[in-house]
PDB file of C-alpha atoms in Angstrom:
ATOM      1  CA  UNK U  14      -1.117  -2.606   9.032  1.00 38.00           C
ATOM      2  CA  UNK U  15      -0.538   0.643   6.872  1.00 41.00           C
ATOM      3  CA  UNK U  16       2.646   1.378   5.182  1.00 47.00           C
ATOM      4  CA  UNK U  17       3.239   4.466   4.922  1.00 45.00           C
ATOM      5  CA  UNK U  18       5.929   6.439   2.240  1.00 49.00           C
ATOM      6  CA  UNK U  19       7.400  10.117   2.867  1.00 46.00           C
ATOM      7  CA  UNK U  20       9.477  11.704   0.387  1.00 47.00           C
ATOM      8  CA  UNK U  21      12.158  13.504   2.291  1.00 39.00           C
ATOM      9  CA  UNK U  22      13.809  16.855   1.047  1.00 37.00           C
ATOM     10  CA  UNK U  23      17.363  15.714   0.788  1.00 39.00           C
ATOM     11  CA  UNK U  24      20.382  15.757  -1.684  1.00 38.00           C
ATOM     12  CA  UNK U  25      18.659  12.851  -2.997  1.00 39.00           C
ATOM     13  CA  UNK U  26      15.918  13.335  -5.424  1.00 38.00           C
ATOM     14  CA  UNK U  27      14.313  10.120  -5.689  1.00 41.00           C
ATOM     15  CA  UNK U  28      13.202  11.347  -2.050  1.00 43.00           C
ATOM     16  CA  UNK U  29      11.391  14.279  -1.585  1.00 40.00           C
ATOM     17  CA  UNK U  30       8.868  16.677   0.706  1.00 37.00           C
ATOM     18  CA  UNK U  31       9.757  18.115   4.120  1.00 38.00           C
ATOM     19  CA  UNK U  32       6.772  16.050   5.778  1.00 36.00           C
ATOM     20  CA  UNK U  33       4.361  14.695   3.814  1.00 41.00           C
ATOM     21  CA  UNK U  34       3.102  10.778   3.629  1.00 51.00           C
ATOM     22  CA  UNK U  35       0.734   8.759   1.120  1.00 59.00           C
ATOM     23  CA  UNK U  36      -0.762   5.448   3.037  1.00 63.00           C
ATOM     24  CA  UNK U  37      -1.290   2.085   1.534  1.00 64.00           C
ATOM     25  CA  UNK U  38      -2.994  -0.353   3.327  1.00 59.00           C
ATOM     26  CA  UNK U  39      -0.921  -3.517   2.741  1.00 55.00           C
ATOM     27  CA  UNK U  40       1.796  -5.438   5.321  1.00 56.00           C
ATOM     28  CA  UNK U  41       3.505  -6.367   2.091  1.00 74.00           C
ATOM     29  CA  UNK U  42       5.602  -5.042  -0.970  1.00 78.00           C
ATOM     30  CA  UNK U  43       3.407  -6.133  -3.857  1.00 86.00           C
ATOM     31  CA  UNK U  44       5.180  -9.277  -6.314  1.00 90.00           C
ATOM     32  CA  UNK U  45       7.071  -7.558  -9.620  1.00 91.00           C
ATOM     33  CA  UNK U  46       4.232  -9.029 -12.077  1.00 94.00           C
ATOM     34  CA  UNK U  47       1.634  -7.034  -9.793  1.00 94.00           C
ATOM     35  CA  UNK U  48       3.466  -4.056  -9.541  1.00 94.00           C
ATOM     36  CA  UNK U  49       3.649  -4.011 -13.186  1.00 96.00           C
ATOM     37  CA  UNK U  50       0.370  -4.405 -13.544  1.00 96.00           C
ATOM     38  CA  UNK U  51      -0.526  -1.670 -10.941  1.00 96.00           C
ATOM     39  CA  UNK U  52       1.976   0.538 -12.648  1.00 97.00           C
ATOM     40  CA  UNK U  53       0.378   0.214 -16.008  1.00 97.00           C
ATOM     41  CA  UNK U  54      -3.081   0.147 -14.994  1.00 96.00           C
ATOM     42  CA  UNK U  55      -3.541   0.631 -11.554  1.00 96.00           C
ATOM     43  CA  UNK U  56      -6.317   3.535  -9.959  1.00 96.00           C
ATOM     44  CA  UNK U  57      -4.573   6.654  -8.666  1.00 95.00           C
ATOM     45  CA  UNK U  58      -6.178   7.655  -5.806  1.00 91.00           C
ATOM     46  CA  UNK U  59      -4.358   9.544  -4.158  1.00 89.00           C
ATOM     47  CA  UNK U  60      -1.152  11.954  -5.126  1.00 90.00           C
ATOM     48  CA  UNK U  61       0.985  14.863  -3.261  1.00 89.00           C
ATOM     49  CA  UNK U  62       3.161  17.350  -4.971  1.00 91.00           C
ATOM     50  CA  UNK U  63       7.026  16.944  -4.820  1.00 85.00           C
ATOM     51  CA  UNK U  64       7.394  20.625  -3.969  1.00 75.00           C
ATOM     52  CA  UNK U  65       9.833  21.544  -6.050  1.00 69.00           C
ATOM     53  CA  UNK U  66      11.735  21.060  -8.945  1.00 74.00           C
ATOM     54  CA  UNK U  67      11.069  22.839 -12.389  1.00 82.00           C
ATOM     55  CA  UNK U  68       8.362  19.965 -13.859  1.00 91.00           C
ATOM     56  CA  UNK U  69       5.560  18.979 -11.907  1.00 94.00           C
ATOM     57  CA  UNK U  70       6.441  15.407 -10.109  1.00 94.00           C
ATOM     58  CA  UNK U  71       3.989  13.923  -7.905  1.00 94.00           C
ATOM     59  CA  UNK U  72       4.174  10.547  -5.738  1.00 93.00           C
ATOM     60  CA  UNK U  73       1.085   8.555  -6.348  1.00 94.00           C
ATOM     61  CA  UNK U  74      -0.590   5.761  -4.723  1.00 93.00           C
ATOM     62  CA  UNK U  75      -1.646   3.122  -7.229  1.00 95.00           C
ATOM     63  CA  UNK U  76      -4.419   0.924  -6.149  1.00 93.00           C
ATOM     64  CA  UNK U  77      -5.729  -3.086  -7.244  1.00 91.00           C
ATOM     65  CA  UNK U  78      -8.983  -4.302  -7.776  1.00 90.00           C
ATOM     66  CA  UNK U  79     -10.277  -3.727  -4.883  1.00 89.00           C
ATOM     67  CA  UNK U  80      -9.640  -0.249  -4.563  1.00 89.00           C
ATOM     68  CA  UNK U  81      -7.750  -0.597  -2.103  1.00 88.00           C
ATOM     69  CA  UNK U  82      -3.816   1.703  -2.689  1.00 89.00           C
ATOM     70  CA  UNK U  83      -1.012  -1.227  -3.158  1.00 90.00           C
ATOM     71  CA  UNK U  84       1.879   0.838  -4.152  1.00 91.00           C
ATOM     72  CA  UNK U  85       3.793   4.020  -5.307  1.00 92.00           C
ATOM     73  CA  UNK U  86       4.918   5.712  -8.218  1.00 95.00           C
ATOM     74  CA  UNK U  87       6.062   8.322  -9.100  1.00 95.00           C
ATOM     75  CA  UNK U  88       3.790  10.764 -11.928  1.00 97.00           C
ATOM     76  CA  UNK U  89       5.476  12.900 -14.898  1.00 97.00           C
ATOM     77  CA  UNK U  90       2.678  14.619 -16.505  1.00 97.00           C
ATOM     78  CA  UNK U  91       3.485  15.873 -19.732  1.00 98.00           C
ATOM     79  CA  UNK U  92       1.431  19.151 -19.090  1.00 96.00           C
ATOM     80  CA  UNK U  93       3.707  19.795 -16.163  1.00 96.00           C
ATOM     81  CA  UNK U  94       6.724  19.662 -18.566  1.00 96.00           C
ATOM     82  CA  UNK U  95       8.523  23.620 -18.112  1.00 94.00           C
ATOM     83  CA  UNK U  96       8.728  24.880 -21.663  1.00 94.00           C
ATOM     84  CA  UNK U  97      12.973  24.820 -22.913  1.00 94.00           C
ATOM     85  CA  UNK U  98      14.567  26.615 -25.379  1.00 94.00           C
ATOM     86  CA  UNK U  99      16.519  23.404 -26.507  1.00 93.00           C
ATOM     87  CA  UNK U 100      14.077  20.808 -26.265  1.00 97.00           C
ATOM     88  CA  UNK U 101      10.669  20.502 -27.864  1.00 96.00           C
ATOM     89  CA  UNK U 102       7.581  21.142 -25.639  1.00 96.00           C
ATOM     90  CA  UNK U 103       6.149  18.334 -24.313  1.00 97.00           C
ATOM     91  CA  UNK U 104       8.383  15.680 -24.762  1.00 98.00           C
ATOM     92  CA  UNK U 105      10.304  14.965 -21.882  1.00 98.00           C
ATOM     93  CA  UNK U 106       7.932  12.588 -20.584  1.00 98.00           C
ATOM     94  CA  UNK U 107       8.718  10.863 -24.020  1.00 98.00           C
ATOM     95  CA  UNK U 108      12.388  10.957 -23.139  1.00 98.00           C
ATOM     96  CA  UNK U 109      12.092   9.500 -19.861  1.00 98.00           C
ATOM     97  CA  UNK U 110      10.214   5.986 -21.196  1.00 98.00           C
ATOM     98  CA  UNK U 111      13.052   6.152 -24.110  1.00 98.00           C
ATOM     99  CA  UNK U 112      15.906   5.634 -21.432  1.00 98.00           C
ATOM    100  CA  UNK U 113      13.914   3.278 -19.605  1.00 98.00           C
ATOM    101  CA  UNK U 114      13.467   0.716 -23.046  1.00 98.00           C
ATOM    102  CA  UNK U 115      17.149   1.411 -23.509  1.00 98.00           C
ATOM    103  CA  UNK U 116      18.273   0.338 -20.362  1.00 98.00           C
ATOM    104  CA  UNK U 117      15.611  -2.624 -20.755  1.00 98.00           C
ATOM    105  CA  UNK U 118      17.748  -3.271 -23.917  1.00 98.00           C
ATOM    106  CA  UNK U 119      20.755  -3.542 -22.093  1.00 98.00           C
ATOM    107  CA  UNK U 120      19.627  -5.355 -19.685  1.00 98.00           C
ATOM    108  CA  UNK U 121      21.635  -2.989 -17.204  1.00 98.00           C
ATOM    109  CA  UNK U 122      18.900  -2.716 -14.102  1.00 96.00           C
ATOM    110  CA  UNK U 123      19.996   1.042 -13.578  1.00 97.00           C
ATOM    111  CA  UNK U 124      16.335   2.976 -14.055  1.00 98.00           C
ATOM    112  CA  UNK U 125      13.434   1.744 -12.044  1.00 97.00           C
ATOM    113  CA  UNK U 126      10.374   0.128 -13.741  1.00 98.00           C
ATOM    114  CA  UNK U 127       8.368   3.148 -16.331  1.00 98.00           C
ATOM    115  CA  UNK U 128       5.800   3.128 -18.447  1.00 98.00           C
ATOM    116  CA  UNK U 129       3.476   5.769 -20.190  1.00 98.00           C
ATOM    117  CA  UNK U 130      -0.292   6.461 -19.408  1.00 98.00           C
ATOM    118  CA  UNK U 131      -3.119   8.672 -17.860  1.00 97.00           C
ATOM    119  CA  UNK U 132      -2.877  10.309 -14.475  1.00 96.00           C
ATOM    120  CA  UNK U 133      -5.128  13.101 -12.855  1.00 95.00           C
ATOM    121  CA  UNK U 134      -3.036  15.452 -15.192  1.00 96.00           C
ATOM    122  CA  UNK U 135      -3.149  13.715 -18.096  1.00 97.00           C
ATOM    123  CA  UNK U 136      -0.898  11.925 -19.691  1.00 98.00           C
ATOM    124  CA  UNK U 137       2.920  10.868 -18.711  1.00 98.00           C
ATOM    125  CA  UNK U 138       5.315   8.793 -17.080  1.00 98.00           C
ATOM    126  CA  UNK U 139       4.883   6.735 -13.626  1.00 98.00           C
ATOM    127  CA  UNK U 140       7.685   5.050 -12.825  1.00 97.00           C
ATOM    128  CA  UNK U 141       7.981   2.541  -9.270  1.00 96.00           C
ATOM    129  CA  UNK U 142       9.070   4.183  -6.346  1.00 94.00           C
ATOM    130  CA  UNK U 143      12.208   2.815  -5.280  1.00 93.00           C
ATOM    131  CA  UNK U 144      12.569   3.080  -1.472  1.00 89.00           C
ATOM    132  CA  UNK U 145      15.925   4.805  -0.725  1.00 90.00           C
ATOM    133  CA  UNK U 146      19.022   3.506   1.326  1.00 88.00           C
ATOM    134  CA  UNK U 147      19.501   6.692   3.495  1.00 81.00           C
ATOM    135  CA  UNK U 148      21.865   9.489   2.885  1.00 84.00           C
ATOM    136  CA  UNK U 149      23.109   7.828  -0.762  1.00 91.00           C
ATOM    137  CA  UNK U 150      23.949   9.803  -3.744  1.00 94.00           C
ATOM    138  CA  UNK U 151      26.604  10.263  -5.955  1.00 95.00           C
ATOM    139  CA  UNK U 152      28.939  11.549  -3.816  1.00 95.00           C
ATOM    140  CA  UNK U 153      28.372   8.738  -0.729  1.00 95.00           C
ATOM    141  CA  UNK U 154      28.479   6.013  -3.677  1.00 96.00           C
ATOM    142  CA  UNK U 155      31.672   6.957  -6.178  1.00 94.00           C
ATOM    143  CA  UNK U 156      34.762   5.381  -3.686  1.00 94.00           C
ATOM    144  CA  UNK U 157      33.148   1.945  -3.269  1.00 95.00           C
ATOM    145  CA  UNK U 158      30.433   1.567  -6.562  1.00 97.00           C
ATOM    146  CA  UNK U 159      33.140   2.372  -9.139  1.00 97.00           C
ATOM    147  CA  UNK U 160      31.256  -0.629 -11.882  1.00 98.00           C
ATOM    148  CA  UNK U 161      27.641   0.835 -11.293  1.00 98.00           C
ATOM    149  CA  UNK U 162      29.076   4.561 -11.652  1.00 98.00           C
ATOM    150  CA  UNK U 163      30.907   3.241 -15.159  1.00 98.00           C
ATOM    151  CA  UNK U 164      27.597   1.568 -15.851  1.00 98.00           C
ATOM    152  CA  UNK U 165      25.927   5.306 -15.782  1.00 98.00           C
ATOM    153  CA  UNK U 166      27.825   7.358 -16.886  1.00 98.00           C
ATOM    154  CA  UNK U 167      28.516   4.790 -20.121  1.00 98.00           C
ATOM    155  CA  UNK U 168      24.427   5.576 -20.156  1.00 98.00           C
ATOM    156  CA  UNK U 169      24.512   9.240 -20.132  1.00 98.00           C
ATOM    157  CA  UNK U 170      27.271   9.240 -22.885  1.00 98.00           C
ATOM    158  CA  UNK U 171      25.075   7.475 -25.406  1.00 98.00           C
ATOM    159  CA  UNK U 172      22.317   9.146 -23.981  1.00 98.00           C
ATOM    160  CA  UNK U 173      23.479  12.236 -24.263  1.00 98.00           C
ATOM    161  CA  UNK U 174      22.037  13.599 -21.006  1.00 98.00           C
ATOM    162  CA  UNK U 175      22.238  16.907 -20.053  1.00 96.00           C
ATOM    163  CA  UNK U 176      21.302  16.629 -16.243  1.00 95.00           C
ATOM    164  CA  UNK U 177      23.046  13.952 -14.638  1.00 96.00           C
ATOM    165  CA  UNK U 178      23.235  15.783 -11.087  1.00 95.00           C
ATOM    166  CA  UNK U 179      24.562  14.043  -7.768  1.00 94.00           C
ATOM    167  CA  UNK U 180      20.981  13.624  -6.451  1.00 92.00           C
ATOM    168  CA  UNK U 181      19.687  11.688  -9.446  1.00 94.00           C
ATOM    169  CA  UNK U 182      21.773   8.817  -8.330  1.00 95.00           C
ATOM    170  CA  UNK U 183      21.170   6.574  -5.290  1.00 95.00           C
ATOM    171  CA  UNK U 184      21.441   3.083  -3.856  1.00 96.00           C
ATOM    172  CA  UNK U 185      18.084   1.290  -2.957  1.00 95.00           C
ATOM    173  CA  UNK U 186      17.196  -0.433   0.329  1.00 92.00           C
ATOM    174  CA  UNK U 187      17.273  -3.686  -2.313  1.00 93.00           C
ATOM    175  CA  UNK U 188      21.177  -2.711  -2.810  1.00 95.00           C
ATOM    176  CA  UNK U 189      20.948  -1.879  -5.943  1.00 97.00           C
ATOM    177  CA  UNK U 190      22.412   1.688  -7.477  1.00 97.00           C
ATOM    178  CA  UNK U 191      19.716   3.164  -9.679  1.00 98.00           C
ATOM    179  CA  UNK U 192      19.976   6.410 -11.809  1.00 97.00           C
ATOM    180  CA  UNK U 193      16.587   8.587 -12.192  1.00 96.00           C
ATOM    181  CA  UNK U 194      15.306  12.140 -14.096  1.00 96.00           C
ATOM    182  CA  UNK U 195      16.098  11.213 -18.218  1.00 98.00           C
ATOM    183  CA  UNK U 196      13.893  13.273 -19.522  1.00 97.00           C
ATOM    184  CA  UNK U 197      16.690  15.783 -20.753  1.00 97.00           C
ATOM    185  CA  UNK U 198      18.404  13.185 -23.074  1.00 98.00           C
ATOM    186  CA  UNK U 199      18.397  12.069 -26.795  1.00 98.00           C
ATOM    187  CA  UNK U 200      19.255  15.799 -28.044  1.00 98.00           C
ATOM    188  CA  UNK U 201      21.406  15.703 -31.378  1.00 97.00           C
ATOM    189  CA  UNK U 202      23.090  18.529 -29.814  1.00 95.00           C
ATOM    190  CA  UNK U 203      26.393  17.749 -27.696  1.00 93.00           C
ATOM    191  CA  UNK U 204      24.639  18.204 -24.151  1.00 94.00           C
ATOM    192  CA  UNK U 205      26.034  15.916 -22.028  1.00 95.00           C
ATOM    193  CA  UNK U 206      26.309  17.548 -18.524  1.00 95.00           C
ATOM    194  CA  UNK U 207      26.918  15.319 -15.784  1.00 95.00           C
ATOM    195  CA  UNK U 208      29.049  15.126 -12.205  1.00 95.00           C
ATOM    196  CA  UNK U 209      30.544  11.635 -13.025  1.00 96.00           C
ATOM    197  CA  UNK U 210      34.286  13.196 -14.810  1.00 95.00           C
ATOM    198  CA  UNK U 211      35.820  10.220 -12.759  1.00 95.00           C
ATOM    199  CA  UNK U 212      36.450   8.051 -15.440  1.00 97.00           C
ATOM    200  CA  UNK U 213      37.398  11.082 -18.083  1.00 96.00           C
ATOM    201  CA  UNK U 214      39.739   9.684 -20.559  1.00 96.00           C
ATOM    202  CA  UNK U 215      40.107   6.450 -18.781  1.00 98.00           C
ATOM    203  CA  UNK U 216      38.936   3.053 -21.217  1.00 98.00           C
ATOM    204  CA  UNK U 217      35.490   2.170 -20.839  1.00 98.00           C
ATOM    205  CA  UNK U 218      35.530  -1.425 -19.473  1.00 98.00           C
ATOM    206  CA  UNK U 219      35.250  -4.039 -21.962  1.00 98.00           C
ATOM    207  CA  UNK U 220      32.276  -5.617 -20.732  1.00 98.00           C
ATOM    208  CA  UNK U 221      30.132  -2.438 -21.109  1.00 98.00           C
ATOM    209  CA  UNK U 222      31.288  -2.137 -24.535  1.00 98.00           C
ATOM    210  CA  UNK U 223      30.698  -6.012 -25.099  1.00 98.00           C
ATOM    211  CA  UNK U 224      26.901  -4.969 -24.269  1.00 98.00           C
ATOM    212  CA  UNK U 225      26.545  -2.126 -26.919  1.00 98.00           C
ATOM    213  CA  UNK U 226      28.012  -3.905 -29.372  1.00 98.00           C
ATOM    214  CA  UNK U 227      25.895  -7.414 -29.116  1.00 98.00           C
ATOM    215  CA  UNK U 228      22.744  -5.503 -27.406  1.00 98.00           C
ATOM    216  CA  UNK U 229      22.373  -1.909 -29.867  1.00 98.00           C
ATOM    217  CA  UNK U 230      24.421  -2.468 -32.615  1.00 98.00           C
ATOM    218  CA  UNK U 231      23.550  -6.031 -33.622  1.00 97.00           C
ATOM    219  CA  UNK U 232      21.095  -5.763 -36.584  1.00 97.00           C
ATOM    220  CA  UNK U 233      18.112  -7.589 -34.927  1.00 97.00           C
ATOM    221  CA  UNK U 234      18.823  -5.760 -32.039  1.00 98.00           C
ATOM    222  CA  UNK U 235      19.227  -2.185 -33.889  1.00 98.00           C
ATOM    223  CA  UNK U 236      16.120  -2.928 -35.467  1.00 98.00           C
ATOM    224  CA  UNK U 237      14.044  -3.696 -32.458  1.00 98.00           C
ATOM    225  CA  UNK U 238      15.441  -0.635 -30.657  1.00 98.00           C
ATOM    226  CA  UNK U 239      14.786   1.833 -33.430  1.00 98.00           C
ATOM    227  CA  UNK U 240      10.957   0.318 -33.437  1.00 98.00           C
ATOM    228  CA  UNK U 241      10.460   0.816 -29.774  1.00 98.00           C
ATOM    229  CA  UNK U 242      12.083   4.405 -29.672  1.00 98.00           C
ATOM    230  CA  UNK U 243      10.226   5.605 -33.190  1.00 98.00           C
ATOM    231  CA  UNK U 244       6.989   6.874 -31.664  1.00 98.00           C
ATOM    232  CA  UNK U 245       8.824   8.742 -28.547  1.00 98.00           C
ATOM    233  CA  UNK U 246      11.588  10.637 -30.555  1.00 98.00           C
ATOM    234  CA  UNK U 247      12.419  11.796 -33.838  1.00 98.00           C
ATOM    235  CA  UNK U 248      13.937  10.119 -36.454  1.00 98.00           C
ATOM    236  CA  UNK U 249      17.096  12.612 -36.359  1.00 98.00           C
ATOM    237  CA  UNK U 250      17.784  11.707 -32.582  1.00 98.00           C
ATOM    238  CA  UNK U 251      17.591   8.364 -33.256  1.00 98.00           C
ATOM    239  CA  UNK U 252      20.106   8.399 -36.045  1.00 98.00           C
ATOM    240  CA  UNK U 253      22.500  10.575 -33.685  1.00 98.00           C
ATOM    241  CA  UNK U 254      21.857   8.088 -30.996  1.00 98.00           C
ATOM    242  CA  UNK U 255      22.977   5.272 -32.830  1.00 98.00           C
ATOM    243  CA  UNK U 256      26.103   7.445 -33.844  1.00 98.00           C
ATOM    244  CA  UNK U 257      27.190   8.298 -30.211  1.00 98.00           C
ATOM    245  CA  UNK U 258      26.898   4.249 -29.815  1.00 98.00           C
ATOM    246  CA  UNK U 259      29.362   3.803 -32.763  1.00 98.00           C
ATOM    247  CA  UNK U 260      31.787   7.015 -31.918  1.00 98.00           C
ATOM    248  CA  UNK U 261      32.222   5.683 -28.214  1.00 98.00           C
ATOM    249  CA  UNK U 262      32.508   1.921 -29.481  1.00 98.00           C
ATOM    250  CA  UNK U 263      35.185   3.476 -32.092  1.00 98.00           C
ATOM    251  CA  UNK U 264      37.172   5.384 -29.051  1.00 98.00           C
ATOM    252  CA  UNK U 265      36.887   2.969 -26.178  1.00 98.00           C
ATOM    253  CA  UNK U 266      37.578   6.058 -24.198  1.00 98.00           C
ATOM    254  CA  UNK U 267      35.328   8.169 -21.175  1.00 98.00           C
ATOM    255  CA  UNK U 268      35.461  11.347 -22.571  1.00 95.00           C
ATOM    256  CA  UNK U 269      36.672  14.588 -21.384  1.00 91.00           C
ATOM    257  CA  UNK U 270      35.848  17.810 -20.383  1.00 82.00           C
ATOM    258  CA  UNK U 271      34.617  19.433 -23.988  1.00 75.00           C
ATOM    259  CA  UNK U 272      36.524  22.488 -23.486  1.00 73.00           C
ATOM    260  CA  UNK U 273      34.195  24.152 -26.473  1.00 69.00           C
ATOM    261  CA  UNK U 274      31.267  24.075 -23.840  1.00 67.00           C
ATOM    262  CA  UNK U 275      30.565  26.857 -21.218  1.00 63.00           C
ATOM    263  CA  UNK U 276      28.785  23.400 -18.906  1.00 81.00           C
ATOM    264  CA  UNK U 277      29.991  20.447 -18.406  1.00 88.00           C
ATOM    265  CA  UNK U 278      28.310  19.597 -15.191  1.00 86.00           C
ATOM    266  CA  UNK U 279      24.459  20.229 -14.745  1.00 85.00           C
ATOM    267  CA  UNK U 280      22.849  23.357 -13.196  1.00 76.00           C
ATOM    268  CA  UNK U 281      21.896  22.756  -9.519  1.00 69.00           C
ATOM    269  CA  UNK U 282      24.300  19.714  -9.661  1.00 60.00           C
ATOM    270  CA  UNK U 283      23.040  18.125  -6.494  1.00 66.00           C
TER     271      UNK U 283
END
């Protein structure tokens, strides 16, 4: 039996394409330890374009042992990065894996599964291909996912992302709501752009900031962070990182519209 996956043009960008499909010949999802283990290290042998976008994406097949494709991912390469005047060339792919450790940190399960390595474009991210729950984005999920939407946007404060649109938010067929597209965070300039203003002034629920506290801030925990993030960014965004962290911990507040800033919510925000 052949599974087959089509990303479908759509408000949602975790899906993609008008009509194209990348087989894998398997009746099965593959376990988490062996999608790991395809993700890190698995053959790509076969990839499409998502056809459009301003940074080459592709969807990839990712294939065991055998040879044989066993499941999908999704392929950053760095040399498909679009030059920007406010972030430094070639390192969004950097950004992306940065997010992903932080959320690993966290332990909020709110970015699928990334990691760094070689592709047929070099290097960059693949991260799992999370099969979508139809028609789900930000604006189909903010009446009745209020605590995931918290969750996020809690991430894009400290994060300091700067393209939080509608479309790189979705619920999987698993239930879960995942947030995707971080490689435009971890700039020590005020960036944040984002559709999720619902919470704007409104206290940021205690649990969340339970989690930076004990999870960032703790000194074992600061340490191991600033280890893992120290070869993918530099040591000035790390510092302001860990600043945002303290400032929002300090305020216990969503923040508002920065009336100082010509955009507050992303370019192209679906």
């Amino acid at each position: 039996m052949q599974r087959r996956f089509r990303l479908r043009r759509s408000l949602n960008a975790a899906e993609a394409g008008d009509a194209f499909w990348i087989q894998i010949g398997q009746q099965e999802p593959p376990a988490p330890e062996e999608r790991s283990q395809l993700l890190c290290a698995g053959a790509i042998t076969a990839y499409e374009l998502v056809p459009w976008g301003s940074n080459y994406t592709f969807l990839v097949a990712l294939a065991g042992d055998d040879g044989q494709p066993r499941a999908i991912g999704i392929y950053k390469p760095r040399q498909g990065e679009a030059p920007l005047w406010d972030f430094p060339d070639g390192t969004l792919y950097r950004r992306e894996y940065a997010a992903y450790l932080l959320s690993r940190q966290l332990g909020w399960v709110m970015i699928p599964e990334t990691v760094i390595r070689e592709g047929p474009y070099g290097v960059g991210t693949v991260q799992t291909y999370i099969e979508v729950a139809d028609d789900t984005h930000y604006f189909t999920l903010r009446e009745s996912h209020t605590a995931d939407l918290q969750q996020i946007a809690v991430f894009d404060i400290i994060t300091n992302n700067a393209d939080r649109k509608a479309g790189h938010l979705f619920q999987g067929i698993d239930g879960t709501v995942y947030g995707i597209d971080h490689g435009l965070t971890f700039n020590t300039q005020p960036k944040l752009r984002t559709v999720i203003w619902d919470f704007a002034d409104e206290p940021v629920p205690d649990t969340l900031l339970h989690d930076l506290e004990t999870r960032l801030l703790a000194p074992s925990a600061a340490s191991a962070l600033r280890a893992q993030l120290a070869p993918l960014l530099e040591r000035g965004e790390i510092d302001r990182f860990f600043a945002r962290v303290e400032r929002l911990l300090a305020t216990r507040v969503y923040p508002g519209f920065n009336p100082g800033r010509s955009h507050n919510i992303p370019w192209g925000f679906l």
